[in-house]
Amino acid sequence: MPTFTPDTPPPPAAPAASVDDAAMREVLSSFCTGVAVITALQADGRPTGMAVQSFASVSLDPPLVCFCPAKTSTTWPKISAAGRFAVNLLAADQQELCRQFAVTGGDKFTGVDWRTGLNGAPLLTAALATIECDLVDTLPGGDHVIALGRVTALTPADRVRDTDPLLYFRRTYGRLRTLAPASPVSAAPSAASRSASIASARSRSEA
């Protein structure tokens, strides 16, 4: 194996291989994620929101999270203009609510029960938990935008819903399989206790 000193130039990078869009979609659909609805209040007082899979915790100090809306999204410009938003983590019994926020156009809040958060963003009443944020930065992410939010308020830990999360796997919604808790004397949870059962339900993505 060759060795390099500080004065030795690094080897040239290998040429990037061509990646088929359809193949990438298919492979990455095997990464199971939770689902969230990002909401905001527009300047005219109307609520807006969109369903996303691409939500993640970024940092504890400072408290940062991110999500990645498509550049073609019709909802993202409204959230960006608001300058603050809420992340509503969905529960397994909120599949239909997710579908409602995953489509383009129309009033997505029709029939939806929500309240106003401390930052003004809508908080969906039956969500597992909510996270209120200020939009602090946006970064380029190819055909998406990486939106970075600083957390300003959270659902108190003792008020988080004690139920399964809504999962998304291979273009299908699902939930964790509810099993009896492991015995206190077990050294580690069994493989069965870590498995998930995915229920059939198709979804449409935010355009």
PDB file of C-alpha atoms in Angstrom:
ATOM      1  CA  MET A   1       0.000   0.000   0.000  1.00  0.00           C
ATOM      2  CA  PRO A   2       1.482   3.413  -0.943  1.00  0.00           C
ATOM      3  CA  THR A   3       2.214   5.940   1.796  1.00  0.00           C
ATOM      4  CA  PHE A   4       1.888   9.699   1.495  1.00  0.00           C
ATOM      5  CA  THR A   5       3.814  12.457   3.202  1.00  0.00           C
ATOM      6  CA  PRO A   6       2.417  15.981   3.712  1.00  0.00           C
ATOM      7  CA  ASP A   7       4.212  16.997   0.475  1.00  0.00           C
ATOM      8  CA  THR A   8       2.766  14.146  -1.576  1.00  0.00           C
ATOM      9  CA  PRO A   9      -0.213  15.169  -3.683  1.00  0.00           C
ATOM     10  CA  PRO A  10      -3.300  12.990  -3.145  1.00  0.00           C
ATOM     11  CA  PRO A  11      -4.186  10.496  -5.875  1.00  0.00           C
ATOM     12  CA  PRO A  12      -6.681  11.724  -8.474  1.00  0.00           C
ATOM     13  CA  ALA A  13     -10.319  11.070  -7.652  1.00  0.00           C
ATOM     14  CA  ALA A  14     -12.003   8.282  -9.556  1.00  0.00           C
ATOM     15  CA  PRO A  15     -14.493   9.483 -12.167  1.00  0.00           C
ATOM     16  CA  ALA A  16     -18.046   9.587 -10.866  1.00  0.00           C
ATOM     17  CA  ALA A  17     -20.129   6.662 -12.027  1.00  0.00           C
ATOM     18  CA  SER A  18     -23.474   7.317 -13.658  1.00  0.00           C
ATOM     19  CA  VAL A  19     -26.361   6.547 -11.309  1.00  0.00           C
ATOM     20  CA  ASP A  20     -29.758   5.606 -12.706  1.00  0.00           C
ATOM     21  CA  ASP A  21     -32.550   7.708 -11.154  1.00  0.00           C
ATOM     22  CA  ALA A  22     -35.016   4.824 -11.010  1.00  0.00           C
ATOM     23  CA  ALA A  23     -32.476   2.503  -9.408  1.00  0.00           C
ATOM     24  CA  MET A  24     -31.554   5.109  -6.809  1.00  0.00           C
ATOM     25  CA  ARG A  25     -35.223   5.650  -5.945  1.00  0.00           C
ATOM     26  CA  GLU A  26     -35.764   1.912  -5.600  1.00  0.00           C
ATOM     27  CA  VAL A  27     -32.731   1.298  -3.400  1.00  0.00           C
ATOM     28  CA  LEU A  28     -33.315   4.291  -1.122  1.00  0.00           C
ATOM     29  CA  SER A  29     -36.954   3.300  -0.669  1.00  0.00           C
ATOM     30  CA  SER A  30     -35.566   0.439   1.432  1.00  0.00           C
ATOM     31  CA  PHE A  31     -34.482   2.943   4.079  1.00  0.00           C
ATOM     32  CA  CYS A  32     -37.356   3.025   6.567  1.00  0.00           C
ATOM     33  CA  THR A  33     -38.200   6.489   7.883  1.00  0.00           C
ATOM     34  CA  GLY A  34     -40.726   8.231  10.043  1.00  0.00           C
ATOM     35  CA  VAL A  35     -43.093  10.806   8.584  1.00  0.00           C
ATOM     36  CA  ALA A  36     -43.613  14.419   9.632  1.00  0.00           C
ATOM     37  CA  VAL A  37     -45.799  17.320   8.562  1.00  0.00           C
ATOM     38  CA  ILE A  38     -44.037  20.692   8.389  1.00  0.00           C
ATOM     39  CA  THR A  39     -46.470  23.553   9.087  1.00  0.00           C
ATOM     40  CA  ALA A  40     -46.291  27.338   9.100  1.00  0.00           C
ATOM     41  CA  LEU A  41     -48.601  30.341   9.313  1.00  0.00           C
ATOM     42  CA  GLN A  42     -48.612  32.654   6.326  1.00  0.00           C
ATOM     43  CA  ALA A  43     -48.618  36.455   6.568  1.00  0.00           C
ATOM     44  CA  ASP A  44     -52.341  36.520   5.742  1.00  0.00           C
ATOM     45  CA  GLY A  45     -53.083  34.201   8.675  1.00  0.00           C
ATOM     46  CA  ARG A  46     -53.706  31.077   6.610  1.00  0.00           C
ATOM     47  CA  PRO A  47     -51.977  27.835   7.656  1.00  0.00           C
ATOM     48  CA  THR A  48     -49.841  25.886   5.211  1.00  0.00           C
ATOM     49  CA  GLY A  49     -48.095  22.531   5.446  1.00  0.00           C
ATOM     50  CA  MET A  50     -46.443  19.619   3.682  1.00  0.00           C
ATOM     51  CA  ALA A  51     -45.636  15.976   4.465  1.00  0.00           C
ATOM     52  CA  VAL A  52     -41.954  14.996   4.481  1.00  0.00           C
ATOM     53  CA  GLN A  53     -39.802  11.939   5.110  1.00  0.00           C
ATOM     54  CA  SER A  54     -36.548  13.870   4.981  1.00  0.00           C
ATOM     55  CA  PHE A  55     -36.550  15.138   8.559  1.00  0.00           C
ATOM     56  CA  ALA A  56     -33.597  14.674  10.914  1.00  0.00           C
ATOM     57  CA  SER A  57     -31.992  15.915  14.102  1.00  0.00           C
ATOM     58  CA  VAL A  58     -28.765  17.795  13.331  1.00  0.00           C
ATOM     59  CA  SER A  59     -27.322  19.126  16.594  1.00  0.00           C
ATOM     60  CA  LEU A  60     -28.032  19.344  20.324  1.00  0.00           C
ATOM     61  CA  ASP A  61     -25.845  22.391  20.952  1.00  0.00           C
ATOM     62  CA  PRO A  62     -27.201  24.491  19.410  1.00  0.00           C
ATOM     63  CA  PRO A  63     -30.510  22.595  18.986  1.00  0.00           C
ATOM     64  CA  LEU A  64     -30.889  22.169  15.222  1.00  0.00           C
ATOM     65  CA  VAL A  65     -33.054  20.030  12.941  1.00  0.00           C
ATOM     66  CA  CYS A  66     -33.419  19.888   9.171  1.00  0.00           C
ATOM     67  CA  PHE A  67     -35.770  18.785   6.419  1.00  0.00           C
ATOM     68  CA  CYS A  68     -35.369  18.736   2.645  1.00  0.00           C
ATOM     69  CA  PRO A  69     -38.225  20.075   0.493  1.00  0.00           C
ATOM     70  CA  ALA A  70     -38.124  19.657  -3.278  1.00  0.00           C
ATOM     71  CA  LYS A  71     -37.351  22.778  -5.281  1.00  0.00           C
ATOM     72  CA  THR A  72     -40.568  22.124  -7.188  1.00  0.00           C
ATOM     73  CA  SER A  73     -42.683  22.172  -4.011  1.00  0.00           C
ATOM     74  CA  THR A  74     -45.469  24.741  -4.044  1.00  0.00           C
ATOM     75  CA  THR A  75     -45.625  24.754  -0.232  1.00  0.00           C
ATOM     76  CA  TRP A  76     -41.951  25.294   0.583  1.00  0.00           C
ATOM     77  CA  PRO A  77     -41.878  28.962  -0.586  1.00  0.00           C
ATOM     78  CA  LYS A  78     -44.743  29.711   1.825  1.00  0.00           C
ATOM     79  CA  ILE A  79     -42.920  28.060   4.743  1.00  0.00           C
ATOM     80  CA  SER A  80     -39.697  29.837   3.823  1.00  0.00           C
ATOM     81  CA  ALA A  81     -41.457  33.203   3.695  1.00  0.00           C
ATOM     82  CA  ALA A  82     -42.941  32.605   7.160  1.00  0.00           C
ATOM     83  CA  GLY A  83     -39.442  32.269   8.620  1.00  0.00           C
ATOM     84  CA  ARG A  84     -40.557  29.815  11.311  1.00  0.00           C
ATOM     85  CA  PHE A  85     -42.260  26.442  11.256  1.00  0.00           C
ATOM     86  CA  ALA A  86     -43.365  23.438  13.292  1.00  0.00           C
ATOM     87  CA  VAL A  87     -42.464  19.793  12.775  1.00  0.00           C
ATOM     88  CA  ASN A  88     -45.394  17.493  13.574  1.00  0.00           C
ATOM     89  CA  LEU A  89     -44.227  13.889  14.038  1.00  0.00           C
ATOM     90  CA  LEU A  90     -47.033  11.616  12.870  1.00  0.00           C
ATOM     91  CA  ALA A  91     -48.469   8.621  14.702  1.00  0.00           C
ATOM     92  CA  ALA A  92     -49.390   5.307  13.083  1.00  0.00           C
ATOM     93  CA  ASP A  93     -53.095   6.206  13.150  1.00  0.00           C
ATOM     94  CA  GLN A  94     -52.500   9.328  11.014  1.00  0.00           C
ATOM     95  CA  GLN A  95     -52.051   7.777   7.563  1.00  0.00           C
ATOM     96  CA  GLU A  96     -54.983   9.660   6.073  1.00  0.00           C
ATOM     97  CA  LEU A  97     -53.761  12.926   7.562  1.00  0.00           C
ATOM     98  CA  CYS A  98     -50.386  12.286   5.938  1.00  0.00           C
ATOM     99  CA  ARG A  99     -52.060  11.703   2.572  1.00  0.00           C
ATOM    100  CA  GLN A 100     -53.926  14.978   2.957  1.00  0.00           C
ATOM    101  CA  PHE A 101     -50.677  16.903   3.406  1.00  0.00           C
ATOM    102  CA  ALA A 102     -48.802  14.957   0.719  1.00  0.00           C
ATOM    103  CA  VAL A 103     -50.845  16.249  -2.214  1.00  0.00           C
ATOM    104  CA  THR A 104     -50.424  19.505  -4.108  1.00  0.00           C
ATOM    105  CA  GLY A 105     -52.994  22.279  -4.006  1.00  0.00           C
ATOM    106  CA  GLY A 106     -56.276  22.690  -2.179  1.00  0.00           C
ATOM    107  CA  ASP A 107     -56.847  23.458   1.479  1.00  0.00           C
ATOM    108  CA  LYS A 108     -54.837  20.786   3.272  1.00  0.00           C
ATOM    109  CA  PHE A 109     -56.184  21.902   6.656  1.00  0.00           C
ATOM    110  CA  THR A 110     -59.818  21.096   5.867  1.00  0.00           C
ATOM    111  CA  GLY A 111     -61.186  19.100   8.806  1.00  0.00           C
ATOM    112  CA  VAL A 112     -57.816  19.103  10.594  1.00  0.00           C
ATOM    113  CA  ASP A 113     -57.739  19.817  14.330  1.00  0.00           C
ATOM    114  CA  TRP A 114     -54.845  22.117  15.226  1.00  0.00           C
ATOM    115  CA  ARG A 115     -53.790  24.819  17.650  1.00  0.00           C
ATOM    116  CA  THR A 116     -51.329  27.694  17.412  1.00  0.00           C
ATOM    117  CA  GLY A 117     -47.817  27.097  18.733  1.00  0.00           C
ATOM    118  CA  LEU A 118     -45.649  29.554  20.617  1.00  0.00           C
ATOM    119  CA  ASN A 119     -44.022  30.634  17.350  1.00  0.00           C
ATOM    120  CA  GLY A 120     -47.386  30.958  15.590  1.00  0.00           C
ATOM    121  CA  ALA A 121     -47.070  27.776  13.517  1.00  0.00           C
ATOM    122  CA  PRO A 122     -49.963  25.281  13.505  1.00  0.00           C
ATOM    123  CA  LEU A 123     -49.511  22.281  15.817  1.00  0.00           C
ATOM    124  CA  LEU A 124     -51.499  19.213  14.755  1.00  0.00           C
ATOM    125  CA  THR A 125     -53.459  18.063  17.798  1.00  0.00           C
ATOM    126  CA  ALA A 126     -53.002  14.296  17.451  1.00  0.00           C
ATOM    127  CA  ALA A 127     -49.307  14.318  16.445  1.00  0.00           C
ATOM    128  CA  LEU A 128     -46.892  12.143  18.408  1.00  0.00           C
ATOM    129  CA  ALA A 129     -44.925  15.266  19.288  1.00  0.00           C
ATOM    130  CA  THR A 130     -44.240  18.725  17.886  1.00  0.00           C
ATOM    131  CA  ILE A 131     -41.043  20.722  17.448  1.00  0.00           C
ATOM    132  CA  GLU A 132     -41.183  24.487  16.873  1.00  0.00           C
ATOM    133  CA  CYS A 133     -38.329  26.109  14.973  1.00  0.00           C
ATOM    134  CA  ASP A 134     -36.953  29.307  13.498  1.00  0.00           C
ATOM    135  CA  LEU A 135     -35.669  28.900   9.941  1.00  0.00           C
ATOM    136  CA  VAL A 136     -31.982  29.830  10.283  1.00  0.00           C
ATOM    137  CA  ASP A 137     -30.439  28.743   6.978  1.00  0.00           C
ATOM    138  CA  THR A 138     -31.049  27.058   3.648  1.00  0.00           C
ATOM    139  CA  LEU A 139     -28.416  25.140   1.725  1.00  0.00           C
ATOM    140  CA  PRO A 140     -28.342  23.778  -1.828  1.00  0.00           C
ATOM    141  CA  GLY A 141     -29.121  20.077  -2.081  1.00  0.00           C
ATOM    142  CA  GLY A 142     -29.361  19.229  -5.760  1.00  0.00           C
ATOM    143  CA  ASP A 143     -33.021  19.164  -6.771  1.00  0.00           C
ATOM    144  CA  HIS A 144     -33.941  19.765  -3.103  1.00  0.00           C
ATOM    145  CA  VAL A 145     -33.263  22.447  -0.514  1.00  0.00           C
ATOM    146  CA  ILE A 146     -31.750  21.657   2.891  1.00  0.00           C
ATOM    147  CA  ALA A 147     -33.734  23.744   5.386  1.00  0.00           C
ATOM    148  CA  LEU A 148     -32.074  24.191   8.777  1.00  0.00           C
ATOM    149  CA  GLY A 149     -34.202  25.093  11.804  1.00  0.00           C
ATOM    150  CA  ARG A 150     -33.209  26.125  15.320  1.00  0.00           C
ATOM    151  CA  VAL A 151     -35.519  24.520  17.888  1.00  0.00           C
ATOM    152  CA  THR A 152     -37.361  27.035  20.079  1.00  0.00           C
ATOM    153  CA  ALA A 153     -40.012  24.832  21.737  1.00  0.00           C
ATOM    154  CA  LEU A 154     -40.867  21.139  22.122  1.00  0.00           C
ATOM    155  CA  THR A 155     -43.684  18.936  23.331  1.00  0.00           C
ATOM    156  CA  PRO A 156     -42.877  18.206  26.996  1.00  0.00           C
ATOM    157  CA  ALA A 157     -41.519  14.663  27.366  1.00  0.00           C
ATOM    158  CA  ASP A 158     -44.424  13.620  29.621  1.00  0.00           C
ATOM    159  CA  ARG A 159     -46.962  14.735  26.989  1.00  0.00           C
ATOM    160  CA  VAL A 160     -45.558  12.840  23.990  1.00  0.00           C
ATOM    161  CA  ARG A 161     -48.208  10.396  22.729  1.00  0.00           C
ATOM    162  CA  ASP A 162     -47.555   6.846  23.899  1.00  0.00           C
ATOM    163  CA  THR A 163     -48.241   5.107  20.598  1.00  0.00           C
ATOM    164  CA  ASP A 164     -46.491   3.813  17.491  1.00  0.00           C
ATOM    165  CA  PRO A 165     -45.003   6.198  14.911  1.00  0.00           C
ATOM    166  CA  LEU A 166     -46.094   6.291  11.285  1.00  0.00           C
ATOM    167  CA  LEU A 167     -43.419   4.600   9.160  1.00  0.00           C
ATOM    168  CA  TYR A 168     -42.685   4.701   5.431  1.00  0.00           C
ATOM    169  CA  PHE A 169     -40.905   1.823   3.694  1.00  0.00           C
ATOM    170  CA  ARG A 170     -40.780   0.904  -0.006  1.00  0.00           C
ATOM    171  CA  ARG A 171     -43.538   3.393  -0.832  1.00  0.00           C
ATOM    172  CA  THR A 172     -45.801   1.858   1.792  1.00  0.00           C
ATOM    173  CA  TYR A 173     -47.024   3.116   5.149  1.00  0.00           C
ATOM    174  CA  GLY A 174     -46.615   0.914   8.205  1.00  0.00           C
ATOM    175  CA  ARG A 175     -46.252   0.766  11.954  1.00  0.00           C
ATOM    176  CA  LEU A 176     -44.156  -1.028  14.556  1.00  0.00           C
ATOM    177  CA  ARG A 177     -45.538  -4.401  15.620  1.00  0.00           C
ATOM    178  CA  THR A 178     -46.650  -4.151  19.226  1.00  0.00           C
ATOM    179  CA  LEU A 179     -44.987  -6.887  21.269  1.00  0.00           C
ATOM    180  CA  ALA A 180     -44.715  -7.698  24.978  1.00  0.00           C
ATOM    181  CA  PRO A 181     -41.763  -5.949  26.647  1.00  0.00           C
ATOM    182  CA  ALA A 182     -38.576  -7.962  27.031  1.00  0.00           C
ATOM    183  CA  SER A 183     -37.935  -9.688  30.346  1.00  0.00           C
ATOM    184  CA  PRO A 184     -35.836  -7.562  32.747  1.00  0.00           C
ATOM    185  CA  VAL A 185     -33.299 -10.408  32.943  1.00  0.00           C
ATOM    186  CA  SER A 186     -32.714 -10.507  29.193  1.00  0.00           C
ATOM    187  CA  ALA A 187     -29.249  -9.389  28.177  1.00  0.00           C
ATOM    188  CA  ALA A 188     -30.538  -7.820  24.973  1.00  0.00           C
ATOM    189  CA  PRO A 189     -33.811  -7.604  23.069  1.00  0.00           C
ATOM    190  CA  SER A 190     -34.468 -10.450  20.677  1.00  0.00           C
ATOM    191  CA  ALA A 191     -34.480 -10.022  16.920  1.00  0.00           C
ATOM    192  CA  ALA A 192     -38.242 -10.482  16.976  1.00  0.00           C
ATOM    193  CA  SER A 193     -38.671  -7.548  19.341  1.00  0.00           C
ATOM    194  CA  ARG A 194     -36.871  -5.317  16.866  1.00  0.00           C
ATOM    195  CA  SER A 195     -38.850  -6.327  13.776  1.00  0.00           C
ATOM    196  CA  ALA A 196     -41.421  -4.125  12.104  1.00  0.00           C
ATOM    197  CA  SER A 197     -44.559  -5.076  10.204  1.00  0.00           C
ATOM    198  CA  ILE A 198     -45.458  -2.880   7.253  1.00  0.00           C
ATOM    199  CA  ALA A 199     -49.127  -2.436   6.281  1.00  0.00           C
ATOM    200  CA  SER A 200     -50.254  -1.811   2.685  1.00  0.00           C
ATOM    201  CA  ALA A 201     -51.130   1.764   1.703  1.00  0.00           C
ATOM    202  CA  ARG A 202     -49.898   3.772  -1.233  1.00  0.00           C
ATOM    203  CA  SER A 203     -48.875   7.409  -0.952  1.00  0.00           C
ATOM    204  CA  ARG A 204     -48.302  10.381  -3.192  1.00  0.00           C
ATOM    205  CA  SER A 205     -45.404  12.762  -2.716  1.00  0.00           C
ATOM    206  CA  GLU A 206     -45.423  16.560  -2.410  1.00  0.00           C
ATOM    207  CA  ALA A 207     -45.030  18.149  -5.852  1.00  0.00           C
TER     208      ALA A 207
END
